GROMACS .gro file of C-alpha atoms in nm:
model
  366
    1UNK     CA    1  -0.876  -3.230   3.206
    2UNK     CA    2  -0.975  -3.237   3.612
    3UNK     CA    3  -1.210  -3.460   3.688
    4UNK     CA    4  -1.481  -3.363   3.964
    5UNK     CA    5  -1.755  -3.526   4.163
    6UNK     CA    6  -1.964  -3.257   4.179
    7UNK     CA    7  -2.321  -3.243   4.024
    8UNK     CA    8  -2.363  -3.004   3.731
    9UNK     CA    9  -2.640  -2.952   3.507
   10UNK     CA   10  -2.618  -2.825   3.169
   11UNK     CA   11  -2.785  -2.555   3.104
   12UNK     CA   12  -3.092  -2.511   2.926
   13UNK     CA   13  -3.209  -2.239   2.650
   14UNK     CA   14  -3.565  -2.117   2.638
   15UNK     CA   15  -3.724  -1.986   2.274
   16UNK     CA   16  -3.684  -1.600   2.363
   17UNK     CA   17  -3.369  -1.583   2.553
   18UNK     CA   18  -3.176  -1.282   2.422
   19UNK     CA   19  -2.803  -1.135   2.460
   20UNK     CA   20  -2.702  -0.775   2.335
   21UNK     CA   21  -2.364  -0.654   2.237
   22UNK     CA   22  -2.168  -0.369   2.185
   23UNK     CA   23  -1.854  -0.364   2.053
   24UNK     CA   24  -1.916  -0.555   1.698
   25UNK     CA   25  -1.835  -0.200   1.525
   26UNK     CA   26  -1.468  -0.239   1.586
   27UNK     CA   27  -1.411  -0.410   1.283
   28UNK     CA   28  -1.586  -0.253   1.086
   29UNK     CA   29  -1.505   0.086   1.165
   30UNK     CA   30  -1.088   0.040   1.146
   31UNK     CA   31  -1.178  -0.165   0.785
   32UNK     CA   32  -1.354   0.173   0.662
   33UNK     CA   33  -1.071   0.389   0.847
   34UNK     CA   34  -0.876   0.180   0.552
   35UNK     CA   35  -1.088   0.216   0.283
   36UNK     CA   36  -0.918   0.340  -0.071
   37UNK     CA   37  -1.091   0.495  -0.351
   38UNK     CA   38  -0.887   0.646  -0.619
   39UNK     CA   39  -0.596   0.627  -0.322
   40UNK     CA   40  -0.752   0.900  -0.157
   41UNK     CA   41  -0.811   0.785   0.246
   42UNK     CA   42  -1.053   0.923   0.440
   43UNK     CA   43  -0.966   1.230   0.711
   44UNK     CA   44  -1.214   1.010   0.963
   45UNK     CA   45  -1.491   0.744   1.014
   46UNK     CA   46  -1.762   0.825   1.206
   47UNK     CA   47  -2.044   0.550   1.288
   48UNK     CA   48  -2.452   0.722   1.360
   49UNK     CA   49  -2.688   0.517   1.492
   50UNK     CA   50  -2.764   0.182   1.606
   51UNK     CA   51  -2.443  -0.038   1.655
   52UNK     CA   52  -2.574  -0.326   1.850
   53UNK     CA   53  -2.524  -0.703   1.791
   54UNK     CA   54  -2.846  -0.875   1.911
   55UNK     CA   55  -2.804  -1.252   1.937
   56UNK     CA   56  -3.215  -1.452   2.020
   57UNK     CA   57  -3.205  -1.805   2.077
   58UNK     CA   58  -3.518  -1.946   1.861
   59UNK     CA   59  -3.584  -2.292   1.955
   60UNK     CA   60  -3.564  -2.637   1.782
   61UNK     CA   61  -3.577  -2.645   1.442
   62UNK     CA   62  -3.520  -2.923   1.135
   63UNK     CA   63  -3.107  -3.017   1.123
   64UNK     CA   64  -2.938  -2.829   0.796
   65UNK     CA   65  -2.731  -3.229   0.787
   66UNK     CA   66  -3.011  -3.420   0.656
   67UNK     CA   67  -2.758  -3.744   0.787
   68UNK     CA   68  -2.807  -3.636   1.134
   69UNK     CA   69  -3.067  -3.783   1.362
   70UNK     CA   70  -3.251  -3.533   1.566
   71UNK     CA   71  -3.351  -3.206   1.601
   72UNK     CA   72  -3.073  -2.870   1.609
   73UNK     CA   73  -3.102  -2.591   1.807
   74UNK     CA   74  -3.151  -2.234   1.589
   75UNK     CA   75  -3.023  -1.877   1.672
   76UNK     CA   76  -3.042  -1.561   1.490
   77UNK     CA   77  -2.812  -1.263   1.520
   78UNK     CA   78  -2.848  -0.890   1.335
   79UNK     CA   79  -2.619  -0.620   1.347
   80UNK     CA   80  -2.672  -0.287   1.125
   81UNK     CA   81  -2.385   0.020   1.156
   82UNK     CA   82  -2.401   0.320   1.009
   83UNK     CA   83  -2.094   0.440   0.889
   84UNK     CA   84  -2.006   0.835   0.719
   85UNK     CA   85  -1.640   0.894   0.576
   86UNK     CA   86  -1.554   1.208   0.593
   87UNK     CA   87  -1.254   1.376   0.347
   88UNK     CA   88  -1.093   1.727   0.350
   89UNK     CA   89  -1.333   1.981   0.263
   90UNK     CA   90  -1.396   2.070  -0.069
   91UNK     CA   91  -1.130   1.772  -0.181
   92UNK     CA   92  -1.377   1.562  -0.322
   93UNK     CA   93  -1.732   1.604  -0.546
   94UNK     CA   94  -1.924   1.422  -0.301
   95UNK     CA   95  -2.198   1.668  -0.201
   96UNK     CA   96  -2.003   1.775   0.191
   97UNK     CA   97  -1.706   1.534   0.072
   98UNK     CA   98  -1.900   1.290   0.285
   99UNK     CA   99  -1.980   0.919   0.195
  100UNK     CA  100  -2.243   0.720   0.376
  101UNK     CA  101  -2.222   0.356   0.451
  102UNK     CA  102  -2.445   0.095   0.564
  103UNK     CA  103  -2.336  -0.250   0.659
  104UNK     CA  104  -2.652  -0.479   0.755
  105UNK     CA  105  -2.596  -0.846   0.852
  106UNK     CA  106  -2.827  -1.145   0.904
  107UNK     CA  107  -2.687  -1.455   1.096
  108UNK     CA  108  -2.835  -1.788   1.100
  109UNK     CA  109  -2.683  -2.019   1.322
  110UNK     CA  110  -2.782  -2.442   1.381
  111UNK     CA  111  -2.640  -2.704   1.615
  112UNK     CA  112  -2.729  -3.058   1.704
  113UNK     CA  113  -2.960  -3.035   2.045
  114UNK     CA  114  -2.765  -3.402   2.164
  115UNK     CA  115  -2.402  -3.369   2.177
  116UNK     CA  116  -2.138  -3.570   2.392
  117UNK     CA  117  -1.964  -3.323   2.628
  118UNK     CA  118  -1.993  -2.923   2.599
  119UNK     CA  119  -1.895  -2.850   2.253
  120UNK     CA  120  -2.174  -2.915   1.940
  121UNK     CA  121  -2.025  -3.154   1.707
  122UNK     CA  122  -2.104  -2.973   1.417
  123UNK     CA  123  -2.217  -2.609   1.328
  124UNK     CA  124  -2.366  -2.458   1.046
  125UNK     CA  125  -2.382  -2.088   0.967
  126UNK     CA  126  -2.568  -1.913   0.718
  127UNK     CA  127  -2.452  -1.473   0.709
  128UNK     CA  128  -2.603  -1.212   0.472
  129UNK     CA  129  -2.386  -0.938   0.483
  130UNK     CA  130  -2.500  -0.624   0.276
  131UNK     CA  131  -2.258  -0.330   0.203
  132UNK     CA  132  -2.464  -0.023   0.063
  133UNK     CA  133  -2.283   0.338  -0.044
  134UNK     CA  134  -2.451   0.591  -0.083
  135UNK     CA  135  -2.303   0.936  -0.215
  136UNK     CA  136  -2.445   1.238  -0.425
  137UNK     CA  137  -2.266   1.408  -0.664
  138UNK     CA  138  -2.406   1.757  -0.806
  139UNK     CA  139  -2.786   1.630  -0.809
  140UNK     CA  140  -2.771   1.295  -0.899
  141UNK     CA  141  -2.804   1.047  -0.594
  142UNK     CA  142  -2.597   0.711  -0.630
  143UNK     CA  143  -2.575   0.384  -0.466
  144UNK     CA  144  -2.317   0.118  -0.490
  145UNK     CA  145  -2.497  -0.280  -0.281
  146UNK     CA  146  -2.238  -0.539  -0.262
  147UNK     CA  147  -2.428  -0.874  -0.078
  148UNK     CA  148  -2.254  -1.154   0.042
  149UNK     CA  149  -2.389  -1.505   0.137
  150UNK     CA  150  -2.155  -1.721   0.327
  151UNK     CA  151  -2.216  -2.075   0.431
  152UNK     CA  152  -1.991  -2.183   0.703
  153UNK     CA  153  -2.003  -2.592   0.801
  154UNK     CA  154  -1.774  -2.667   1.105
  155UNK     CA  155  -1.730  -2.992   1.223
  156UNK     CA  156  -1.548  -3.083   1.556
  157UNK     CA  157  -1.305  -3.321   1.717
  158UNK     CA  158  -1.131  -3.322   2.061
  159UNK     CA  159  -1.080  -3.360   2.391
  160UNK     CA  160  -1.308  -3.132   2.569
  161UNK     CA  161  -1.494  -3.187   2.875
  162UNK     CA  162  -1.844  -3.199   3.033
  163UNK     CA  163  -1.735  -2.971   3.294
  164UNK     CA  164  -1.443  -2.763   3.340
  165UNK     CA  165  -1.264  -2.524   3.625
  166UNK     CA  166  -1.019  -2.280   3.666
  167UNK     CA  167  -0.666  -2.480   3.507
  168UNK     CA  168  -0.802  -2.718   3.260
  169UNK     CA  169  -0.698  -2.703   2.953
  170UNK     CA  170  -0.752  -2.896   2.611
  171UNK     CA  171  -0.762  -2.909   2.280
  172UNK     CA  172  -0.961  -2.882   1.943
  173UNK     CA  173  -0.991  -2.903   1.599
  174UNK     CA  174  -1.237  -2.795   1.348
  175UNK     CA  175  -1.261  -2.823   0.978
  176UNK     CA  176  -1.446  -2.544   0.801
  177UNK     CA  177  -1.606  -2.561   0.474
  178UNK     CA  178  -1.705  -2.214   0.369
  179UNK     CA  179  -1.827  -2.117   0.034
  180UNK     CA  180  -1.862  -1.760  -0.081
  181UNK     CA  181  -2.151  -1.591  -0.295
  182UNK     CA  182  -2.105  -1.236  -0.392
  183UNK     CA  183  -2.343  -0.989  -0.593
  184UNK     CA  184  -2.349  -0.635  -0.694
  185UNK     CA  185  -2.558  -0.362  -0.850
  186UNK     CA  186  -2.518   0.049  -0.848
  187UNK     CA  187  -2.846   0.279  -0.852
  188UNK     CA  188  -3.085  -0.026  -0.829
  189UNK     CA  189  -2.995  -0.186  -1.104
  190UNK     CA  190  -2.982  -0.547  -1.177
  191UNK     CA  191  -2.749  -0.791  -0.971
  192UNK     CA  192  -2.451  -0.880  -1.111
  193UNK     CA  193  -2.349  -1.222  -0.950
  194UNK     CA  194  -2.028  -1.375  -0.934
  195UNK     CA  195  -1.914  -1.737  -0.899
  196UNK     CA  196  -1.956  -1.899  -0.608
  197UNK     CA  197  -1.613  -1.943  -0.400
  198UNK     CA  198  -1.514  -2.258  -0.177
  199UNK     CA  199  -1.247  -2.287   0.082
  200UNK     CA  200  -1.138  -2.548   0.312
  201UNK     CA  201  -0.936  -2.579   0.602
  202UNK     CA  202  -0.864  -2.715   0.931
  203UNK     CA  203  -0.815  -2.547   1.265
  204UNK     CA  204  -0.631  -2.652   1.568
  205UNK     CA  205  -0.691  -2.426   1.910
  206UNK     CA  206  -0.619  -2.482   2.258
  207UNK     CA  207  -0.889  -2.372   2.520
  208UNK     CA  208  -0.777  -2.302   2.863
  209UNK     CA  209  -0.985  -2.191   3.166
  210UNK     CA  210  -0.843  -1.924   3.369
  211UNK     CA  211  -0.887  -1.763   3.725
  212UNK     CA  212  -1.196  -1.571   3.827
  213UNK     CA  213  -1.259  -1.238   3.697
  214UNK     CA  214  -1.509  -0.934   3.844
  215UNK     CA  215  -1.626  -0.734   3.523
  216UNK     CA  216  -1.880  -0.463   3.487
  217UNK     CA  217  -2.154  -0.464   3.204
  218UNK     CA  218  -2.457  -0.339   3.123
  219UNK     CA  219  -2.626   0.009   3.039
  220UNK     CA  220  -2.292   0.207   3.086
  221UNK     CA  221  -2.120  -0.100   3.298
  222UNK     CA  222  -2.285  -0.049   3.606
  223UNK     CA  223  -2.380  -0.413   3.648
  224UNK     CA  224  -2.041  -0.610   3.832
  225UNK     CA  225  -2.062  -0.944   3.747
  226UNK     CA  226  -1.784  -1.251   3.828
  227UNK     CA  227  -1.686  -1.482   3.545
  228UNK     CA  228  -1.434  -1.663   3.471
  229UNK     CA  229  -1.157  -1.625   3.218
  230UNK     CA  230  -1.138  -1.845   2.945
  231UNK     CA  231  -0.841  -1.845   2.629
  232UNK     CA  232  -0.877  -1.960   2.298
  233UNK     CA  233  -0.535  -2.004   2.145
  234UNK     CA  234  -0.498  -2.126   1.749
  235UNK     CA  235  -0.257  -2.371   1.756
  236UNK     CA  236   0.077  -2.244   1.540
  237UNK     CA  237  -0.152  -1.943   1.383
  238UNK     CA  238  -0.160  -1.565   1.525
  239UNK     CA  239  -0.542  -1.549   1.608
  240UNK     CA  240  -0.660  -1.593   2.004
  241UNK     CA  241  -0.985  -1.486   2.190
  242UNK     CA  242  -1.032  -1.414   2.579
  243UNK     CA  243  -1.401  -1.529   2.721
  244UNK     CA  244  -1.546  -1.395   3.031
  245UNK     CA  245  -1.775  -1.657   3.131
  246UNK     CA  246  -2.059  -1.646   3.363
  247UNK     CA  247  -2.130  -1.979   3.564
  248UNK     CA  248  -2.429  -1.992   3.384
  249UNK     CA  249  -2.266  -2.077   3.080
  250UNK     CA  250  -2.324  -1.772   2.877
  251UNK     CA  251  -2.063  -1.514   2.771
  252UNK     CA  252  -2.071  -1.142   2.891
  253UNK     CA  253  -1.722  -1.023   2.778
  254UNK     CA  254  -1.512  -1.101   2.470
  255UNK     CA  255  -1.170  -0.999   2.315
  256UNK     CA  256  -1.031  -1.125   2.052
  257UNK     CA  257  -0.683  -1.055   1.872
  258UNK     CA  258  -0.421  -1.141   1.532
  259UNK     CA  259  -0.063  -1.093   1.596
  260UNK     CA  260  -0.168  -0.949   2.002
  261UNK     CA  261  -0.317  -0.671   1.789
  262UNK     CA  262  -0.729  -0.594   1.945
  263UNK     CA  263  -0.947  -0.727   1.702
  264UNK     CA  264  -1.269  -0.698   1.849
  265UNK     CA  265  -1.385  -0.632   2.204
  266UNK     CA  266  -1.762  -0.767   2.264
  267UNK     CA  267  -1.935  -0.625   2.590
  268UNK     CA  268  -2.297  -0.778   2.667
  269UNK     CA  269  -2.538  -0.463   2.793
  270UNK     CA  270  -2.864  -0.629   2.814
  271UNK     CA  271  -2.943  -1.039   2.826
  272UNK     CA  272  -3.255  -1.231   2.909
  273UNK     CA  273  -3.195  -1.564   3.039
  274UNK     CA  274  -3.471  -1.782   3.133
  275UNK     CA  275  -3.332  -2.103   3.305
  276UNK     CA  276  -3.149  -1.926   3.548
  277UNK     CA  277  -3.137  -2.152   3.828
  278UNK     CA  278  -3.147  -2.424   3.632
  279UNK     CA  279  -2.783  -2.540   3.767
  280UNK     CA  280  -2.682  -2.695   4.065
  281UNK     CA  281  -2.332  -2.509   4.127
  282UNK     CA  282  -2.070  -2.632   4.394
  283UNK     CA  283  -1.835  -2.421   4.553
  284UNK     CA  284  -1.598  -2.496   4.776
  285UNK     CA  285  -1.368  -2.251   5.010
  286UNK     CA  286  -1.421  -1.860   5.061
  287UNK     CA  287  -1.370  -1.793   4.736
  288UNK     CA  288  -1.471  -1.891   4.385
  289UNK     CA  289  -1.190  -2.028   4.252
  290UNK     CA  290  -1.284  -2.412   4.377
  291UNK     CA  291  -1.649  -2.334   4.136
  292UNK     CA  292  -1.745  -2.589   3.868
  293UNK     CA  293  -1.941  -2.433   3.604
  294UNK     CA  294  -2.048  -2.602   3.235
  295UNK     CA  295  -1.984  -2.417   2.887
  296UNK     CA  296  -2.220  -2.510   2.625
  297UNK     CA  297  -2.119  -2.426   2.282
  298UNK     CA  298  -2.483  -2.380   2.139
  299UNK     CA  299  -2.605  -2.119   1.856
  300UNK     CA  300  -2.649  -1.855   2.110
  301UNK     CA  301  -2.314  -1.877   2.275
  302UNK     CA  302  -1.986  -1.950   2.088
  303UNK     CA  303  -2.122  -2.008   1.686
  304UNK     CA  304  -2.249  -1.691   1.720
  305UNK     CA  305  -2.041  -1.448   1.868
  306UNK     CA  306  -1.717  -1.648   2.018
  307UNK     CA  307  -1.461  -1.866   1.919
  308UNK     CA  308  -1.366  -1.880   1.583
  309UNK     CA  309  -1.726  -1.873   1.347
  310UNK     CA  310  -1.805  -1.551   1.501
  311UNK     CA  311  -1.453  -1.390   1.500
  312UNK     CA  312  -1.423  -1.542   1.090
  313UNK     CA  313  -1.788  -1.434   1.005
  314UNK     CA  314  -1.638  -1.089   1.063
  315UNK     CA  315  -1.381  -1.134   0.965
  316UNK     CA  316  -1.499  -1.177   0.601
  317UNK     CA  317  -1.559  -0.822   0.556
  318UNK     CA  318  -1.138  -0.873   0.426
  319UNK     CA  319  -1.150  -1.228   0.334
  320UNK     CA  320  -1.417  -1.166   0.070
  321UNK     CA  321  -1.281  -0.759  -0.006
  322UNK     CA  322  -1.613  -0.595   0.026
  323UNK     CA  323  -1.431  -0.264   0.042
  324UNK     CA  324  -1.245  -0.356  -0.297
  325UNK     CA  325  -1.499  -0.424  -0.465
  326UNK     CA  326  -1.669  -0.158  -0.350
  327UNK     CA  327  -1.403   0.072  -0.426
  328UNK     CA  328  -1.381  -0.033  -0.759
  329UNK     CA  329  -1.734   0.049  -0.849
  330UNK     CA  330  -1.675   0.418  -0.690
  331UNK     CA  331  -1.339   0.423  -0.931
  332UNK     CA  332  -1.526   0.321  -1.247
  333UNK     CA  333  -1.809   0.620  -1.136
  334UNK     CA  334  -1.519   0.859  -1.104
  335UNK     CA  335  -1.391   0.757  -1.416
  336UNK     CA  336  -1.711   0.801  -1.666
  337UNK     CA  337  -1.740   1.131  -1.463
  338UNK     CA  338  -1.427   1.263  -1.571
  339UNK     CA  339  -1.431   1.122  -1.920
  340UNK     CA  340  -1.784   1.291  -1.975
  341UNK     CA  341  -1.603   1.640  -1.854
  342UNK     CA  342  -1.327   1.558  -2.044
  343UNK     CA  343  -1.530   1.607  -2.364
  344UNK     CA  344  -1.725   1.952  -2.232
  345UNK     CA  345  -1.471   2.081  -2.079
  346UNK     CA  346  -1.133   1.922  -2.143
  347UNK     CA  347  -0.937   2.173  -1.940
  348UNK     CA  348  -1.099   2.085  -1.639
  349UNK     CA  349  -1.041   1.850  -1.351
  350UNK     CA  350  -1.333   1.595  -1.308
  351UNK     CA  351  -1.400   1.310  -1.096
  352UNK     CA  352  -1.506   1.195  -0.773
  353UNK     CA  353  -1.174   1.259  -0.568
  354UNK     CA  354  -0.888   1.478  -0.563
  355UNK     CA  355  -0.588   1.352  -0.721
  356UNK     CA  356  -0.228   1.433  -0.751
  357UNK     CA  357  -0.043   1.433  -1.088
  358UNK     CA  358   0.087   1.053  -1.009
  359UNK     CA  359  -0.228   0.929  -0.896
  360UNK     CA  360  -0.404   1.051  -1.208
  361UNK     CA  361  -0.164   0.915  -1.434
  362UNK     CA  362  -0.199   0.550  -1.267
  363UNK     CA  363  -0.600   0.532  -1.255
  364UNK     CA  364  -0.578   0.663  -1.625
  365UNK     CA  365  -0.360   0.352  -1.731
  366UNK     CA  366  -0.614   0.074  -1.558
   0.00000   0.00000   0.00000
């Protein structure tokens, strides 16, 4: 990495400081544009209401590594979407062959407050994600919850720098311990809970800082703001993220992508930053390509939203097949539907979705 004389400060977070999203429906929105029940895909996904990721930084609070000396820095993060899937009209015996979904996510997010350099040795990440379906069929309202608790433990190694400018570049690697809780219940019934699920493994990523970069954000991007471009590249994998920096330190833009496929595009529309001037920035020449600018990983930057625990927390919506299991609990519904009209009126198509001969014949055999 470059080294530089000039003075930089890191800087600091204030209880209160706040970043908004939008963008965190992406995901979310092509998952459901997938989603299979009875092999019938929705005509459309449409998303009402709120769809922004709100990130507050919360002050110090008690480590989650009881071996760690000191205190850890705490953010929390929510993010609720409404989702409706829509089929052909009069294809299915959802009341307007419409199915509503609401996905409702709680992030809790700690880091050590001392670290050596601009990346947090360790991070720990507790997510509550809660799937709910709702759908009425004839008069009877029905609701299928599936609620997932993750626990994500990072811990890092590398080579990265206090300070960093446009062309260094280096590397890192993380190992993540996740484990996996999932439960489920239809029309408020009791939780059914399932095993808890632990996975391992170790990533390897290459972070590069790139040139300048004039974006717009905000309330319908009319703020322009200059950043600069950072790259997060897994090393031998097919996952990378782009980071528009600010020289504060804090993150306005995000992509992310698997296989140069768009993942995930992040935009920041509001943000409340209390240690603005906390900094002492040097800049050198006309331009600001000779400016030295520090990126602390802390819960309110890159656990949360960037980098790899914020990309794999969403990530899990597939990892853990929410919209399997969800599916499943709509195919066993459709099944005791058409079994019960089987019996009144055994000449009759029943069920939940329409169904050619081939599907029938396959659902019948499970």
């Amino acid at each position: 990495s470059t080294v530089s004389s000039a003075e930089v400060m890191s800087p600091q977070w204030t209880d209160g400081d706040t970043f908004v999203y939008v963008g965190y429906d992406t995901f979310a929105i092509d998952t459901m544009n997938q989603y299979l029940a009875n092999g019938s895909t929705p005509e459309s996904v449409d998303r009402i209401g709120n769809d922004r990721l709100t990130t507050r930084y919360d002050g110090n609070d008690d480590c989650t590594r009881t071996a760690w000396e000191g205190e850890c820095s705490k953010a929390t993060q929510t993010h609720e979407i409404d989702l409706i899937a829509n089929w052909t009209n009069q294809s299915t015996l959802f009341e307007s062959d419409q199915l509503f979904v609401t996905i409702n996510t709680d992030r809790q997010v700690w880091e050590p407050v001392d670290r050596i350099g601009i990346i947090s040795p360790f991070t720990d990440v507790k997510t509550i994600t809660l799937f709910m379906v709702n759908f009425t069929v004839g008069n009877e309202q029905n609701s299928v919850e599936v609620e997932a608790t993750i626990w994500s433990n990072s811990t890092r190694s590398g080579d990265w720098p206090e300070q960093f400018r446009t062309g260094d570049s280096w590397t890192l690697e993380e190992s993540i311990e996740t484990t996996t809780s999932i439960r489920t219940r239809e029309n408020g019934g009791p939780w059914n809970e399932t095993e808890k699920i632990t996975k391992s493994e170790v990533v390897s990523s290459i972070w590069t800082a790139g040139e300048e970069s004039d974006i717009y954000v905000g309330e319908g991007s009319q703020i322009k703001e200059s950043t600069t471009v950072v790259t997060i590249e897994e090393t031998g994998g097919l996952r990378s993220d782009k980071l528009w920096v600010h020289d504060e330190g804090y993150v306005l833009q995000q992509e992310s992508r698997i296989d140069g496929k768009v993942t995930l595009v992040l935009q920041a529309v509001e943000w409340s930053y209390n240690f603005e001037e906390v900094r002492n920035v040097q800049i050198t020449g006309n331009d600001r390509t000779g400016t030295i600018f520090v990126f602390i990983v802390v819960g309110i930057a890159i656990a949360t939203i960037l980098g790899w625990v914020g990309f794999r927390a969403y990530n899990i919506v597939k990892e853990a097949d929410y919209i399997d299991n969800i599916a499943e609990r709509v195919v066993d519904l459709d099944r005791n539907i058409r079994e019960k009209g089987r019996d009144s009126e055994p000449n009759q198509p029943r069920g939940l979705l329409s169904r050619d001969a081939e599907i029938s014949d396959d659902i019948d055999n499970l």
